[in-house]
Amino acid sequence: AKTGRSIKLLKLLTSMPAPSDAGKREELAKIAAKMEANYGAGKWCHEGATGNQECLSLQQIEKIIDDPEASPQARADAWAGWHETARPIRKDYQRFVEPANEGAREQGFADAGELWRSGYDMSPTEFEAETERLWSQVEPLYDQLHCYVRAELHEQYPDEVPADGLIPSHLLGNMWAQQWSNIYPEVQPYPGVGDLDVSSALQKRRNEAYKKRLGEFNGQPTPEDLAEIGHQADADSSVAMTKIAEDFYTSLGMPELPESFWKKSLLTQPRDRDVVCHASAWDVDMEGDVRIKMCIEPDEEQLYTIHHELGHIYYYLAYNDLPPLFQTGAHDGFHEAIGDTITLSLTPQHMKTIGLIDEVSEDEHAVINSQMKLALDKIVFLPWGKLVDQWRWKVFSGEIAPEDYNRGWWELRERYQGVAPPMARNEQDFDPGAKYHIPGNTPYTRYFLARILQFQFYKAACDQAGWEGPLHRCSFYGNKEVGEKLNAMLEMGASKPWPDALEAFTGSREMSGKAMMEYFAPLKEWLDKQNAGKPSGW
Ligand code: X8Z
Ligand code: ZN
């Protein structure tokens, strides 16, 4: 049975199955590299505020889109500017699909999408039904959030946001409208109740690092010296933030990160070259040479992402002793869920303990505020997390033809997310390609599953810790027993079907959105009242 499982895993090993024909194999590899490079080098060049031509990287463009205080026009321009960068790979993507499908067919799958759906210890058809089932469990809460946010935004932007129908996607605080927590200040239910602003504390720490570095400098710094000092301060801040995340894991009894992690990771955007800044975690030799690559900035979202990346790292470290084919997640959603499970313990109370917020308010209004903020990330992500592969499955199967790539994309975005593009699109555009995982060819359903699973893991951890209060207030920081059980699941890698791993940690063999809904019960009740009488749906 172990051999059977190994052979199966071997077939599923790659998201880009190579055809046996050498020429096609090479073509596939070349296109993949080109698409990824195009993403990493993408720039939006336009006339800046000073009248000079300026070229902005994704990270810089995101600063505009993410900022609820930037004007709708500025945000629409930034959105269009970034999406423009994906146009050149539209043809490449089309050429990429063919050899990828051929490789999948050689392995006995109907197409590459079917191969992707085969990694879940059930048939591809069953898996598709499974994602539908999970979505239907959580969809009502998304619909309510959509309704509430649309009404709030309609008040603020009556010209841009309609009272009913689709929300324009550039006003939601994220390039892909995949998480909306950046507009939390604009839609917070009880303005000013409870302090949830972690970003400004992180920014402050970064500025203190700058002052310290400047104080250590001998003589009169030139502008170039100042830039270097700034870069060093960014690096100090990145390391300090990574240590905050590491500390959570070690509090659970996990090992400290190896020396080599600190030496070899890329934690700060280099000054001298383009890199793909999209965060990733690596196990270079499968024997403990673990690293992350991430252009860390001092804000809350990034602090969460570091916890996410370290989840991958601790998974790698836990299963390092298994045979190589088992050195992967129970399924890919598990891998994506571990670090996020940890972040659910970063409650306002915990943030206060580690000095990132000043006051914690315990009243009901503060609870609704903090649930809203989290839901704008966790719940809002779900339809997006599902639709990205919905699109690719259809592209691989031919249901979406190359001449309909962009239309097919927006149909799904409208249907699932209820969002619209800020301006008319056409088939010269390749809007899916403006999201890293499309040129990077990384399957995406894993993130949808992870959103659901992380609440199951979190609830199980809180049960293990003997927590008896409302779920959303639980933090398992420092609990070694939880750490041990968690590590036991991680150590299993992919040696057993995933339901065994899930059972080992949670006692259940089924994925379920119930823990997530339990977590957000207070918000759901509040939204029910708020939305009464408002138009819902789109
Ligand atoms: O790509 C990631 C991680 C790396 S595995 C940073 N995530 C998805 C995204 O950014 O789109 C994490 C959440 C979803
Ligand atoms: Zn990840």
XYZ file of C-alpha atoms and ligand atoms in Angstrom:
553
model
C 0.000 0.000 0.000
C 2.894 2.305 0.758
C 4.288 1.729 -2.715
C 0.888 2.349 -4.277
C 0.600 5.650 -2.416
C 4.131 6.599 -3.462
C 3.408 5.978 -7.126
C 0.248 8.017 -6.930
C 2.053 10.879 -5.241
C 4.765 10.667 -7.856
C 2.231 11.284 -10.628
C 0.793 14.272 -8.792
C 4.160 15.732 -7.971
C 4.007 18.629 -10.384
C 1.393 21.204 -11.268
C 3.076 21.440 -14.668
C 3.209 17.893 -16.066
C 5.917 17.729 -18.719
C 5.148 15.920 -21.978
C 7.617 13.241 -23.050
C 8.421 15.047 -26.302
C 11.672 16.895 -25.615
C 10.820 19.924 -27.751
C 7.481 20.442 -26.091
C 9.013 19.943 -22.689
C 11.477 22.671 -23.365
C 8.802 24.975 -24.694
C 6.710 24.445 -21.576
C 9.625 25.256 -19.297
C 10.538 28.336 -21.313
C 7.041 29.776 -21.334
C 6.670 29.177 -17.610
C 9.918 30.989 -16.902
C 8.990 33.846 -19.181
C 5.582 34.359 -17.591
C 7.015 34.363 -14.095
C 9.750 36.802 -15.103
C 7.185 39.097 -16.719
C 5.286 39.200 -13.451
C 8.412 39.926 -11.408
C 9.484 42.735 -13.729
C 6.028 44.273 -14.184
C 6.016 48.071 -13.900
C 3.413 50.744 -14.419
C 4.940 53.817 -15.995
C 2.926 56.997 -15.914
C 3.139 60.682 -15.221
C 3.528 61.118 -11.474
C 2.352 63.899 -9.182
C 5.450 65.982 -9.946
C 4.807 65.801 -13.682
C 7.734 63.452 -14.187
C 7.456 60.036 -15.731
C 7.666 57.434 -12.960
C 7.665 53.648 -13.094
C 6.098 51.806 -10.179
C 6.507 48.199 -9.060
C 3.573 46.115 -7.873
C 4.399 46.894 -4.267
C 4.290 50.607 -4.995
C 1.100 50.366 -7.020
C -0.515 48.419 -4.200
C 0.181 51.312 -1.870
C -2.280 53.338 -3.939
C -4.950 50.668 -4.366
C -4.737 49.633 -0.717
C -5.123 53.186 0.549
C -8.747 54.097 1.189
C -7.731 57.738 1.235
C -6.463 57.741 -2.339
C -9.068 59.055 -4.787
C -11.230 56.596 -6.739
C -9.624 57.879 -9.939
C -6.097 57.332 -8.632
C -7.056 53.841 -7.571
C -8.675 53.038 -10.909
C -5.521 54.246 -12.700
C -3.325 52.109 -10.482
C -5.581 49.129 -11.103
C -5.451 49.619 -14.865
C -1.694 50.223 -14.759
C -0.974 46.924 -13.080
C -3.441 44.912 -15.151
C -1.829 46.266 -18.274
C 1.397 44.433 -17.356
C -0.263 41.063 -17.910
C -1.262 41.670 -21.532
C 2.053 40.447 -22.992
C 1.621 36.957 -21.542
C -1.865 36.290 -22.835
C -0.542 34.447 -25.892
C 2.053 32.656 -23.770
C -0.586 31.362 -21.437
C -2.541 29.998 -24.351
C 0.563 28.201 -25.629
C 1.324 26.960 -22.133
C -2.015 25.172 -21.760
C -1.399 22.823 -24.675
C 1.825 21.036 -23.637
C 0.684 21.069 -19.990
C -2.461 19.210 -21.012
C -0.460 16.852 -23.138
C 1.766 16.014 -20.185
C -1.303 15.380 -18.037
C -2.854 13.114 -20.667
C 0.313 11.051 -20.813
C -0.134 10.456 -17.079
C -3.678 9.246 -17.672
C -5.600 12.413 -16.799
C -8.097 14.084 -19.106
C -6.289 17.433 -18.770
C -4.058 19.354 -16.362
C -7.062 20.547 -14.354
C -8.092 16.984 -13.679
C -4.578 16.241 -12.496
C -4.818 19.157 -10.071
C -8.131 17.880 -8.725
C -6.690 14.419 -8.192
C -4.516 15.244 -5.207
C -7.167 14.843 -2.538
C -7.653 11.119 -1.884
C -10.947 11.157 -3.770
C -11.962 11.288 -7.412
C -11.662 14.607 -9.265
C -15.439 14.723 -9.592
C -15.922 14.117 -5.902
C -13.421 16.829 -5.166
C -15.265 19.357 -7.258
C -18.462 18.512 -5.381
C -16.538 18.811 -2.114
C -15.506 22.388 -2.879
C -19.118 23.230 -3.760
C -20.320 21.731 -0.493
C -17.825 23.749 1.538
C -18.643 26.937 -0.345
C -22.354 26.521 0.297
C -21.652 26.298 4.038
C -19.987 29.694 4.162
C -21.543 31.590 1.273
C -24.389 33.151 3.308
C -21.908 35.073 5.427
C -20.099 36.349 2.326
C -23.387 37.553 0.858
C -24.108 39.468 4.035
C -20.694 41.096 4.117
C -21.009 42.050 0.474
C -24.372 43.646 1.166
C -23.094 45.571 4.178
C -19.885 46.798 2.531
C -21.687 47.823 -0.649
C -24.135 49.933 1.345
C -21.306 51.610 3.278
C -19.293 52.306 0.138
C -22.363 53.533 -1.689
C -22.723 56.231 0.937
C -19.116 57.291 0.537
C -18.873 56.942 -3.232
C -22.383 57.389 -4.584
C -21.000 57.972 -8.086
C -18.853 54.858 -8.193
C -20.624 52.298 -6.051
C -24.247 51.408 -6.835
C -26.806 50.694 -4.129
C -27.293 47.262 -5.588
C -25.433 45.127 -8.086
C -21.682 44.647 -8.381
C -19.025 46.505 -6.387
C -16.225 48.011 -8.502
C -13.159 46.005 -7.609
C -10.681 48.874 -7.248
C -12.363 50.353 -4.171
C -12.007 47.341 -1.918
C -8.451 47.908 -0.717
C -6.779 45.141 -2.685
C -5.571 44.741 -6.266
C -7.603 41.555 -6.734
C -10.365 42.414 -4.243
C -9.336 39.159 -2.575
C -9.224 40.584 0.947
C -10.849 43.826 1.986
C -9.383 44.480 5.426
C -7.552 47.561 4.167
C -10.877 49.367 3.898
C -11.788 48.408 7.430
C -11.333 52.003 8.634
C -14.007 53.054 6.141
C -16.571 50.440 7.020
C -15.934 49.809 10.697
C -19.210 49.270 12.507
C -18.387 51.349 15.612
C -15.816 53.990 14.702
C -13.050 54.292 17.225
C -14.120 51.461 19.541
C -11.150 49.234 20.340
C -7.688 49.830 18.926
C -6.905 47.463 16.074
C -4.184 49.440 14.372
C -1.172 47.149 14.445
C 0.403 48.696 11.361
C 1.229 52.004 12.964
C 3.086 50.284 15.808
C 5.143 48.323 13.279
C 5.824 51.472 11.303
C 6.941 53.203 14.492
C 9.362 50.396 15.280
C 10.797 50.668 11.795
C 11.312 54.399 12.252
C 13.050 53.798 15.558
C 15.395 51.376 13.808
C 16.132 54.141 11.314
C 16.970 56.632 14.055
C 19.215 54.104 15.742
C 21.108 53.342 12.523
C 21.431 57.033 11.788
C 22.776 57.640 15.293
C 25.441 55.013 14.715
C 26.623 56.639 11.498
C 29.878 58.568 11.711
C 30.046 61.916 9.974
C 27.673 63.646 7.601
C 25.657 61.119 5.562
C 25.278 61.713 1.831
C 21.879 61.038 0.178
C 23.290 57.667 -0.895
C 24.280 56.905 2.720
C 20.782 57.843 3.848
C 19.270 55.470 1.323
C 21.548 52.726 2.615
C 20.634 53.506 6.221
C 16.975 53.352 5.220
C 17.567 49.983 3.643
C 19.275 48.705 6.767
C 16.406 49.948 8.897
C 13.992 48.074 6.624
C 16.096 44.962 7.082
C 16.119 45.410 10.875
C 12.356 45.777 10.831
C 11.935 42.674 8.646
C 14.055 40.571 10.977
C 12.238 41.865 14.053
C 8.863 41.030 12.510
C 10.040 37.553 11.552
C 11.170 37.054 15.146
C 7.704 37.938 16.397
C 6.352 35.101 14.275
C 9.130 32.686 15.242
C 8.411 33.420 18.880
C 4.866 32.125 18.514
C 6.077 28.826 17.131
C 8.782 28.364 19.760
C 6.200 29.165 22.445
C 4.455 25.990 21.285
C 7.646 24.014 21.760
C 8.758 24.094 18.126
C 12.479 24.542 17.431
C 14.140 27.861 16.789
C 14.766 28.592 13.119
C 18.220 27.389 12.059
C 21.089 29.862 11.667
C 21.067 29.210 7.930
C 17.467 30.473 7.715
C 18.582 33.914 8.856
C 21.599 33.921 6.569
C 19.944 32.697 3.407
C 16.401 34.043 3.512
C 15.492 37.153 1.567
C 13.441 39.268 3.956
C 13.756 42.736 2.444
C 13.335 44.019 -1.086
C 16.799 44.300 -2.666
C 17.755 47.765 -3.855
C 19.618 46.694 -6.935
C 17.438 44.191 -8.842
C 13.915 42.979 -9.578
C 12.760 39.971 -7.627
C 9.397 38.260 -7.464
C 8.277 39.743 -4.177
C 5.327 37.409 -3.823
C 6.069 35.640 -0.546
C 7.224 32.032 -0.648
C 8.843 29.436 1.619
C 11.442 26.917 0.531
C 13.001 23.681 1.679
C 15.959 23.744 -0.619
C 17.535 20.357 0.062
C 14.651 18.657 1.881
C 17.030 18.271 4.798
C 16.546 21.437 6.742
C 17.925 24.173 4.475
C 14.736 26.184 4.898
C 14.282 29.784 3.764
C 11.672 32.357 2.933
C 11.666 34.952 0.204
C 9.516 37.930 0.953
C 9.793 41.712 0.637
C 8.604 42.446 4.152
C 7.098 45.835 4.893
C 6.106 47.081 8.314
C 2.377 46.515 8.237
C -0.141 44.174 9.765
C -0.961 42.229 6.614
C 2.700 41.372 6.194
C 3.031 40.329 9.806
C 0.302 37.778 9.149
C 1.989 36.668 5.959
C 5.228 35.971 7.844
C 3.304 33.709 10.209
C 1.845 32.065 7.107
C 5.258 31.455 5.567
C 6.688 30.082 8.798
C 3.793 27.621 8.816
C 5.284 26.193 5.610
C 8.750 26.198 7.167
C 7.685 24.315 10.303
C 5.800 21.820 8.139
C 9.003 21.229 6.136
C 11.054 20.786 9.283
C 8.537 18.399 10.840
C 8.442 15.946 7.941
C 12.107 16.086 6.949
C 12.728 12.540 8.151
C 10.101 10.965 5.912
C 10.876 9.452 2.493
C 10.984 12.306 -0.032
C 7.633 11.540 -1.665
C 5.868 11.905 1.651
C 7.566 15.214 2.366
C 4.559 17.322 1.507
C 1.313 18.379 3.113
C -1.496 15.927 3.923
C -2.977 17.858 1.038
C -1.915 21.256 -0.226
C -4.656 23.016 1.747
C -3.081 21.738 4.967
C 0.213 23.316 4.028
C -1.458 26.666 3.462
C -3.493 26.477 6.652
C -0.854 25.963 9.347
C 0.529 29.478 9.632
C -2.915 31.002 9.306
C -4.123 28.851 12.190
C -1.435 30.483 14.289
C -2.524 33.974 13.240
C -6.020 33.306 14.530
C -4.428 33.329 17.961
C -3.206 36.880 17.390
C -6.267 38.232 19.139
C -6.415 41.876 20.228
C -5.543 40.631 23.724
C -2.446 38.890 22.408
C -1.436 41.901 20.305
C -1.575 43.996 23.432
C 0.604 41.499 25.300
C 3.300 41.796 22.648
C 2.997 45.567 22.620
C 1.493 46.071 19.177
C -1.713 47.706 20.325
C -2.339 49.952 23.297
C -5.764 49.219 24.645
C -8.119 46.302 24.428
C -11.759 47.014 24.786
C -13.885 44.139 25.999
C -17.306 45.450 25.092
C -19.632 44.030 22.498
C -18.976 46.814 20.035
C -15.281 46.080 20.072
C -16.026 42.427 19.358
C -18.092 43.339 16.309
C -15.355 45.671 15.119
C -12.626 43.078 15.383
C -14.805 40.369 13.835
C -15.595 42.681 10.938
C -11.946 43.358 10.354
C -11.068 39.676 10.344
C -14.064 38.714 8.212
C -13.000 41.253 5.588
C -9.927 39.079 5.234
C -11.055 35.520 5.945
C -14.631 35.384 4.663
C -14.108 37.766 1.788
C -11.291 35.582 0.472
C -13.490 32.511 -0.011
C -15.212 33.218 -3.352
C -11.927 34.456 -4.791
C -10.099 31.403 -3.427
C -12.575 29.225 -5.244
C -12.895 31.031 -8.555
C -9.236 31.277 -9.564
C -9.082 27.544 -10.263
C -12.637 27.446 -11.473
C -11.254 29.558 -14.289
C -8.182 27.415 -14.834
C -10.087 24.145 -14.700
C -12.315 25.511 -17.464
C -9.326 26.765 -19.434
C -7.525 23.430 -19.227
C -10.677 21.541 -20.209
C -11.390 23.888 -23.101
C -14.701 25.050 -21.679
C -13.258 28.563 -21.703
C -11.698 29.036 -25.140
C -8.618 31.248 -25.639
C -10.697 33.965 -27.288
C -12.855 34.140 -24.138
C -10.124 34.125 -21.490
C -10.941 37.532 -20.108
C -14.703 37.338 -20.447
C -14.665 33.944 -18.709
C -12.596 35.418 -15.901
C -14.986 38.297 -15.266
C -18.011 36.068 -15.464
C -16.626 34.103 -12.552
C -15.592 37.184 -10.621
C -19.044 38.637 -11.020
C -20.792 35.434 -10.108
C -18.713 34.516 -7.044
C -17.309 37.772 -5.697
C -19.982 40.133 -6.939
C -17.347 42.590 -8.180
C -16.928 44.412 -11.484
C -13.855 45.791 -13.258
C -13.377 49.555 -12.830
C -13.534 50.088 -16.584
C -14.571 48.126 -19.668
C -12.325 45.175 -20.501
C -11.733 43.396 -23.761
C -9.986 40.346 -25.136
C -6.666 42.147 -25.518
C -6.555 42.156 -21.739
C -5.423 39.217 -19.679
C -6.636 40.100 -16.229
C -6.096 36.630 -14.710
C -2.394 37.074 -15.518
C -2.212 40.049 -13.163
C -2.366 37.619 -10.245
C 0.886 35.902 -9.350
C -0.419 32.332 -9.265
C -1.497 32.367 -12.921
C 1.928 33.137 -14.449
C 3.493 31.269 -11.506
C 1.251 28.277 -12.283
C 0.465 27.638 -8.635
C -2.850 25.882 -8.015
C -5.160 28.021 -5.935
C -7.937 25.856 -4.492
C -5.465 25.075 -1.717
C -6.030 28.562 -0.300
C -9.775 28.135 -0.354
C -9.449 24.872 1.535
C -6.954 26.437 3.918
C -9.393 29.202 4.892
C -11.867 26.557 5.962
C -9.341 24.220 7.554
C -7.580 26.863 9.626
C -10.742 27.436 11.634
C -11.111 23.705 12.184
C -7.506 23.488 13.357
C -7.890 26.544 15.542
C -11.034 25.231 17.197
C -9.359 21.880 17.809
C -6.325 23.623 19.320
C -8.540 25.719 21.572
C -10.415 22.599 22.691
C -7.103 20.911 23.455
C -6.086 23.942 25.460
C -9.278 23.607 27.492
C -10.642 26.940 26.283
C -14.228 27.468 27.305
C -15.084 31.026 26.269
C -16.282 32.195 22.857
C -14.045 30.809 20.138
C -12.876 34.178 18.800
C -11.227 35.117 22.091
C -9.036 32.027 22.351
C -5.277 32.171 21.977
C -3.200 29.030 22.344
C 0.077 30.943 22.579
C 2.556 29.104 24.802
C 0.593 25.870 24.920
C 3.075 23.022 24.525
C 0.420 20.342 24.439
C -1.179 21.957 21.401
C 2.283 22.308 19.863
C 2.987 18.629 20.333
C -0.269 17.531 18.755
C 0.155 19.968 15.910
C 3.645 18.736 15.241
C 2.419 15.148 15.294
C 0.095 15.984 12.417
C 2.834 17.845 10.549
C 5.226 14.924 10.991
C 2.803 12.668 9.118
C 3.402 14.662 5.944
C 1.593 12.927 3.114
C 2.330 9.427 4.408
C -1.374 8.817 5.058
C -4.560 9.979 3.333
C -5.431 13.465 4.565
C -8.514 12.408 6.570
C -6.117 10.474 8.847
C -4.059 13.603 9.436
C -7.166 15.707 10.041
C -8.443 13.140 12.486
C -5.137 13.015 14.332
C -5.415 16.700 15.167
C -9.127 17.481 15.217
C -10.843 14.122 15.772
C -12.828 14.586 12.562
C -12.283 13.086 9.119
C -14.264 15.730 7.230
C -13.492 19.251 6.163
C -16.215 21.554 7.370
C -17.076 25.241 7.412
C -18.824 24.871 10.748
C -15.927 26.055 12.917
C -15.590 29.137 10.758
C -19.275 29.915 11.097
C -19.116 29.343 14.853
C -16.215 31.763 15.072
C -18.124 34.495 13.281
C -21.478 33.884 14.970
C -21.496 37.304 16.713
C -20.839 39.117 13.442
C -23.421 37.077 11.575
C -26.081 37.994 14.091
C -25.106 41.645 13.892
C -25.158 41.653 10.085
C -28.572 40.030 10.022
C -29.941 43.055 11.855
C -27.935 45.630 9.911
C -28.910 44.288 6.543
C -32.604 43.950 7.211
C -34.347 45.836 4.432
C -31.201 46.409 2.376
C -31.015 45.040 -1.146
C -29.005 41.829 -1.104
C -27.377 39.818 -3.847
C -26.253 41.136 -7.209
O 0.290 33.152 -2.129
C 0.061 33.169 -0.927
C 1.185 33.010 0.074
C 2.293 32.164 -0.434
S 1.898 30.485 -0.495
C 1.759 34.377 0.395
N -1.205 33.398 -0.496
C -2.314 33.597 -1.411
C -2.218 34.924 -2.122
O -1.406 35.764 -1.726
O -2.957 35.131 -3.083
C -1.625 33.399 0.895
C -3.078 33.735 0.871
C -3.538 33.560 -0.544
Zn 1.516 29.672 1.420
